[in-house]
Tab-separated table of C-alpha atoms in Angstrom:
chain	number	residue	atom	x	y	z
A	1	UNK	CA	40.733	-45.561	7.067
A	2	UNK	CA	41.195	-44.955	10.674
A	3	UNK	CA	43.833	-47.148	11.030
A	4	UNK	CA	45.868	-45.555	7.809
A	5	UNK	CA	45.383	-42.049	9.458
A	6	UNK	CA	46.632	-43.689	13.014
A	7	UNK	CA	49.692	-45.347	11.235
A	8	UNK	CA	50.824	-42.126	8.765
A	9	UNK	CA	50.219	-39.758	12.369
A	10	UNK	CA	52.861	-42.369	14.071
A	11	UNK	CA	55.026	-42.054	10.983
A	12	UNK	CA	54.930	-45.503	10.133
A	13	UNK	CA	54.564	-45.094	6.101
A	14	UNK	CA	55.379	-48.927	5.778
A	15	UNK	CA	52.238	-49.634	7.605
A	16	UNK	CA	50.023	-46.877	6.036
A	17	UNK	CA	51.137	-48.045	2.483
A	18	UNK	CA	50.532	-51.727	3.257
A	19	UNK	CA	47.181	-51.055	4.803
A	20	UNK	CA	46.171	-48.902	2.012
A	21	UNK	CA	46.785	-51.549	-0.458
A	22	UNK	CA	44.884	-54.264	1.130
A	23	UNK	CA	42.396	-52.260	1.568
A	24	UNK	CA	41.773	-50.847	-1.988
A	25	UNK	CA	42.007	-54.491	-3.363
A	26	UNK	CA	39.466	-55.465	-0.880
A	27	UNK	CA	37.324	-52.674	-2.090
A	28	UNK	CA	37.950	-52.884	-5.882
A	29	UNK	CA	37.072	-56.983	-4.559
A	30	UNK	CA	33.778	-56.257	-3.153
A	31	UNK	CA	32.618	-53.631	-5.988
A	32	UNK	CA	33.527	-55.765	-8.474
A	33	UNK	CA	31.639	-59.016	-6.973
A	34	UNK	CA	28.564	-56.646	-5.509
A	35	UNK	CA	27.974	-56.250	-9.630
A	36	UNK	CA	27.328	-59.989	-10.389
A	37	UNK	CA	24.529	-62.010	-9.345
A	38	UNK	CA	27.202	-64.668	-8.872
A	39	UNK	CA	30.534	-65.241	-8.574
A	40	UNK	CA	33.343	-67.637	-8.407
A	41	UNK	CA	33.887	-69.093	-4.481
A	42	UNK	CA	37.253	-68.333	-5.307
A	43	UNK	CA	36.793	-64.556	-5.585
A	44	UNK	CA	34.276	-64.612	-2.748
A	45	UNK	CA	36.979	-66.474	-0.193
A	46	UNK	CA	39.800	-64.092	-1.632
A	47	UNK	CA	37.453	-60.968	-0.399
A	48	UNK	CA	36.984	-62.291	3.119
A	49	UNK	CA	40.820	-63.592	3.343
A	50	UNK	CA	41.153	-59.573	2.577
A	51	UNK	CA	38.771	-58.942	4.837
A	52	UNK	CA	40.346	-61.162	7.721
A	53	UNK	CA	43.935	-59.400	7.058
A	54	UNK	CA	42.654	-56.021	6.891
A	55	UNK	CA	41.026	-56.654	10.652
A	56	UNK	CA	44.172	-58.471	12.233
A	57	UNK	CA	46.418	-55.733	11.002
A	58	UNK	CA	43.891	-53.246	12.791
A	59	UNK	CA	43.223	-55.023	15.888
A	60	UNK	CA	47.654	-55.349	16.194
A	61	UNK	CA	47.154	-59.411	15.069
A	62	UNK	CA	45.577	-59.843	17.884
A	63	UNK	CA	43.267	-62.604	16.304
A	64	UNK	CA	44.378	-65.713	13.789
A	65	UNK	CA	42.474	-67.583	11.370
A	66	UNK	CA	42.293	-70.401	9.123
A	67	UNK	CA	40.180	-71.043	5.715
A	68	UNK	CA	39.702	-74.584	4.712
A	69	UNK	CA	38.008	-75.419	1.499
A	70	UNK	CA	36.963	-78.965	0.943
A	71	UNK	CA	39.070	-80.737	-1.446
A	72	UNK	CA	35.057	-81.851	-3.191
A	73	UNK	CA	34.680	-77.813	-3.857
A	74	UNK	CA	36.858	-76.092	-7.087
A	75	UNK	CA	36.296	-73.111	-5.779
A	76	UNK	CA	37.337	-71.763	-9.697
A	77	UNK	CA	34.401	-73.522	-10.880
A	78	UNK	CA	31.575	-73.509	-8.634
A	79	UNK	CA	30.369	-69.648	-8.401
A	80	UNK	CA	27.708	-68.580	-5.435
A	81	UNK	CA	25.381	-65.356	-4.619
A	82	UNK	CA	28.023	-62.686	-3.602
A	83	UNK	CA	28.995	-61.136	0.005
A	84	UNK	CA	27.417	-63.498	1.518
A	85	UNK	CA	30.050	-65.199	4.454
A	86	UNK	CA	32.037	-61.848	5.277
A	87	UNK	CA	29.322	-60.022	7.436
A	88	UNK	CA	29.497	-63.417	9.484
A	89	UNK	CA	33.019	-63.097	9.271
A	90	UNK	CA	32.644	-58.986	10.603
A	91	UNK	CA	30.127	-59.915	13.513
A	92	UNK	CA	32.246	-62.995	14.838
A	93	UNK	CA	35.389	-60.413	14.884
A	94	UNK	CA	33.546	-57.066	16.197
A	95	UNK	CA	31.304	-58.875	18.521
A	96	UNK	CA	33.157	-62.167	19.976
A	97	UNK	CA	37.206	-62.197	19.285
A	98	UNK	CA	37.643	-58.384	20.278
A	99	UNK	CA	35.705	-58.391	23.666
A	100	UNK	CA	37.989	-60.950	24.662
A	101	UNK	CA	41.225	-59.860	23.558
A	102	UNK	CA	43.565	-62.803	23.487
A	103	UNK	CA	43.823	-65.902	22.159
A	104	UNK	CA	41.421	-65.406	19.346
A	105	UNK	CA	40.683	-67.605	16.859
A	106	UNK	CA	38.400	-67.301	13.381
A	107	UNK	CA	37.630	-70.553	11.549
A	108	UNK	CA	36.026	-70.391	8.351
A	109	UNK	CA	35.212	-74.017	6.531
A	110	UNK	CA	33.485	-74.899	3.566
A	111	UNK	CA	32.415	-78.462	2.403
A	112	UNK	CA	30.131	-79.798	-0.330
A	113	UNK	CA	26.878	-80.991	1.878
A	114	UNK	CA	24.934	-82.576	-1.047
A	115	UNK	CA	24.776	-81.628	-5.268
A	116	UNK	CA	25.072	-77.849	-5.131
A	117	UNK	CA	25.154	-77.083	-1.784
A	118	UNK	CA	27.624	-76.290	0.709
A	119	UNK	CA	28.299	-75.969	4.608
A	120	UNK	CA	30.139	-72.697	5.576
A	121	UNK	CA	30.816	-72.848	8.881
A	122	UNK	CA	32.306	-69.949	10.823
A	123	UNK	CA	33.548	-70.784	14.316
A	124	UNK	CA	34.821	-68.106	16.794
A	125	UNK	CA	36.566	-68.882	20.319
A	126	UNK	CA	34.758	-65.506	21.740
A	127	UNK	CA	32.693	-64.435	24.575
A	128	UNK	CA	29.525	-65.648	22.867
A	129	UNK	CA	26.481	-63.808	22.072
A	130	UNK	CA	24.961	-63.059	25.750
A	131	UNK	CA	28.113	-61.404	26.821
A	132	UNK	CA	28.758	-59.373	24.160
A	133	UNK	CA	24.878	-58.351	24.285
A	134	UNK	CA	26.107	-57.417	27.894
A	135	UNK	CA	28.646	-55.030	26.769
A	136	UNK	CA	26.396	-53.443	23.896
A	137	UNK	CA	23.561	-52.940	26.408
A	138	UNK	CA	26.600	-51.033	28.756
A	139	UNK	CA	28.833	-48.990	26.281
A	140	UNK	CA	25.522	-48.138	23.750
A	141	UNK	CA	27.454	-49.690	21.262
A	142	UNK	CA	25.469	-49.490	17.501
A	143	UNK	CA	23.033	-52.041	16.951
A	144	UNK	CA	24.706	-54.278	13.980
A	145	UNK	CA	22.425	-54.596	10.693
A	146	UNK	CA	25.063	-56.825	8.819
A	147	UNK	CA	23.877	-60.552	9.882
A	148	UNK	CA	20.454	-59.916	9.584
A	149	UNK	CA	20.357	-57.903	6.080
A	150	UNK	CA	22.217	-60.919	4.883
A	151	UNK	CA	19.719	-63.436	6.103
A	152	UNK	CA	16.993	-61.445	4.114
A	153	UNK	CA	18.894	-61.445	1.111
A	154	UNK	CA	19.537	-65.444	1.390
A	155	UNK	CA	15.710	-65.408	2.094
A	156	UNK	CA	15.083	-63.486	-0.923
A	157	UNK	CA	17.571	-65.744	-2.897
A	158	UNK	CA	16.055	-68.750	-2.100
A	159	UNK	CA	12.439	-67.427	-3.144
A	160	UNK	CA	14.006	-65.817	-6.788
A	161	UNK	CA	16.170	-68.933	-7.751
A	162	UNK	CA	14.388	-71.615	-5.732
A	163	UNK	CA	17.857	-71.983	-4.332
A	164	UNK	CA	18.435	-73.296	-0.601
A	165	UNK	CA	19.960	-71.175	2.132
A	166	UNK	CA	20.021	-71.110	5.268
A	167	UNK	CA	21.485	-69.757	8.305
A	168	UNK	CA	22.103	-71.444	12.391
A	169	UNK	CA	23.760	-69.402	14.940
A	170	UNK	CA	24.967	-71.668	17.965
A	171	UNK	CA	26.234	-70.586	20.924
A	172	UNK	CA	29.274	-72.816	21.755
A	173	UNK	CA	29.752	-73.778	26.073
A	174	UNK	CA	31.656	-75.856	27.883
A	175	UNK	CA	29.991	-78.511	30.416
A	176	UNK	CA	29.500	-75.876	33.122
A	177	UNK	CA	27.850	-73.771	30.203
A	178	UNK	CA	30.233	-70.873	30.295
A	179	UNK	CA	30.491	-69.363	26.538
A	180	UNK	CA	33.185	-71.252	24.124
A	181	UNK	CA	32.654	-68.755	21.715
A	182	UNK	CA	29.530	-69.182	18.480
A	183	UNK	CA	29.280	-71.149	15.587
A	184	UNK	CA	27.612	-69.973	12.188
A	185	UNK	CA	26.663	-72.466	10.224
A	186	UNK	CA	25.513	-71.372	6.555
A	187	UNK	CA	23.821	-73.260	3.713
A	188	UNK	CA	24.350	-72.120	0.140
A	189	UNK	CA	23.644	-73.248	-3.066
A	190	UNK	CA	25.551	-72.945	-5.832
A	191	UNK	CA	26.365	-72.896	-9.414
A	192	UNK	CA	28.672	-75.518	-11.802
């Protein structure tokens, strides 16, 4: 909403009216999935993809990303627990791409690990997680709630529907082990 009242205040209706749309399909998105106990990968991905443009647009495209879907997943057919990947997606954006400003990069993948299960990975080229702790400790900056109320709610899943999830943070370095950015990698089960 910030960024709408920033664009109409520079007189750039174009902007404000493109912005607005994506976001109110992103929200109608996520209040229509956040009503289901499941729903269709392909409504999940189409959230985040929202999500993703949404954020570039804000941050001036200052970051690009990629979705790949594993040709084994019909992401039509196959429906998981909902708003799940996009507060990965948030805290790889807020805490690693914009700290560093420039040549940003967001991967998401998804591929079919075993019968109803699948690997999301989410791969930033950011700071990684000490720095950024850094800068939080420095500026006072909010502690973020989104990653871990997520990994309680995959906990809970997995004790309701005897489902499997699970969740790996990695911190990508180089040889010298200077930061590379983090990895997320995500186990969810899902539903034919």
């Amino acid at each position: 909403l910030n960024s709408i009242q920033q664009y109409i205040i520079n007189h750039d209706i174009d902007k404000a009216v493109s912005y607005l749309s994506s976001f109110s399909k992103l929200m109608r998105r996520i209040l229509n999935n956040s009503n289901e106990r499941f729903v269709p990968l392909s409504d999940e991905m189409e959230a985040v993809r929202l999500y993703l443009e949404l954020e570039s647009m804000r941050l001036g495209n200052r970051f690009s990303y990629e979705i790949n879907i594993d040709s084994n997943l019909d992401a039509d057919d196959i429906e998981i627990a909902p708003l799940i990947i996009q507060p990965f997606v948030e805290n790889a954006i807020i805490h690693g791409l914009v700290p560093k400003k420039e040549n940003c990069i967001l991967k998401i993948s998804l591929s079919k690990i075993a019968e109803n299960k699948m690997l999301c990975v989410i791969e930033d080229n950011g700071v990684g997680r000490k720095y950024s702790e850094k800068i939080k400790q420095k500026t006072g900056a909010h502690k973020s709630y989104g990653m871990s109320i997520t990994r309680r709610r995959l906990e809970m899943l997995s004790k309701i529907s005897n489902d499997d999830f699970s969740v790996d943070v990695v911190d990508l370095q180089n040889d010298k082990g200077e930061p590379l950015g983090t990895q997320v990698k995500i186990i969810i089960s899902y539903h034919d």
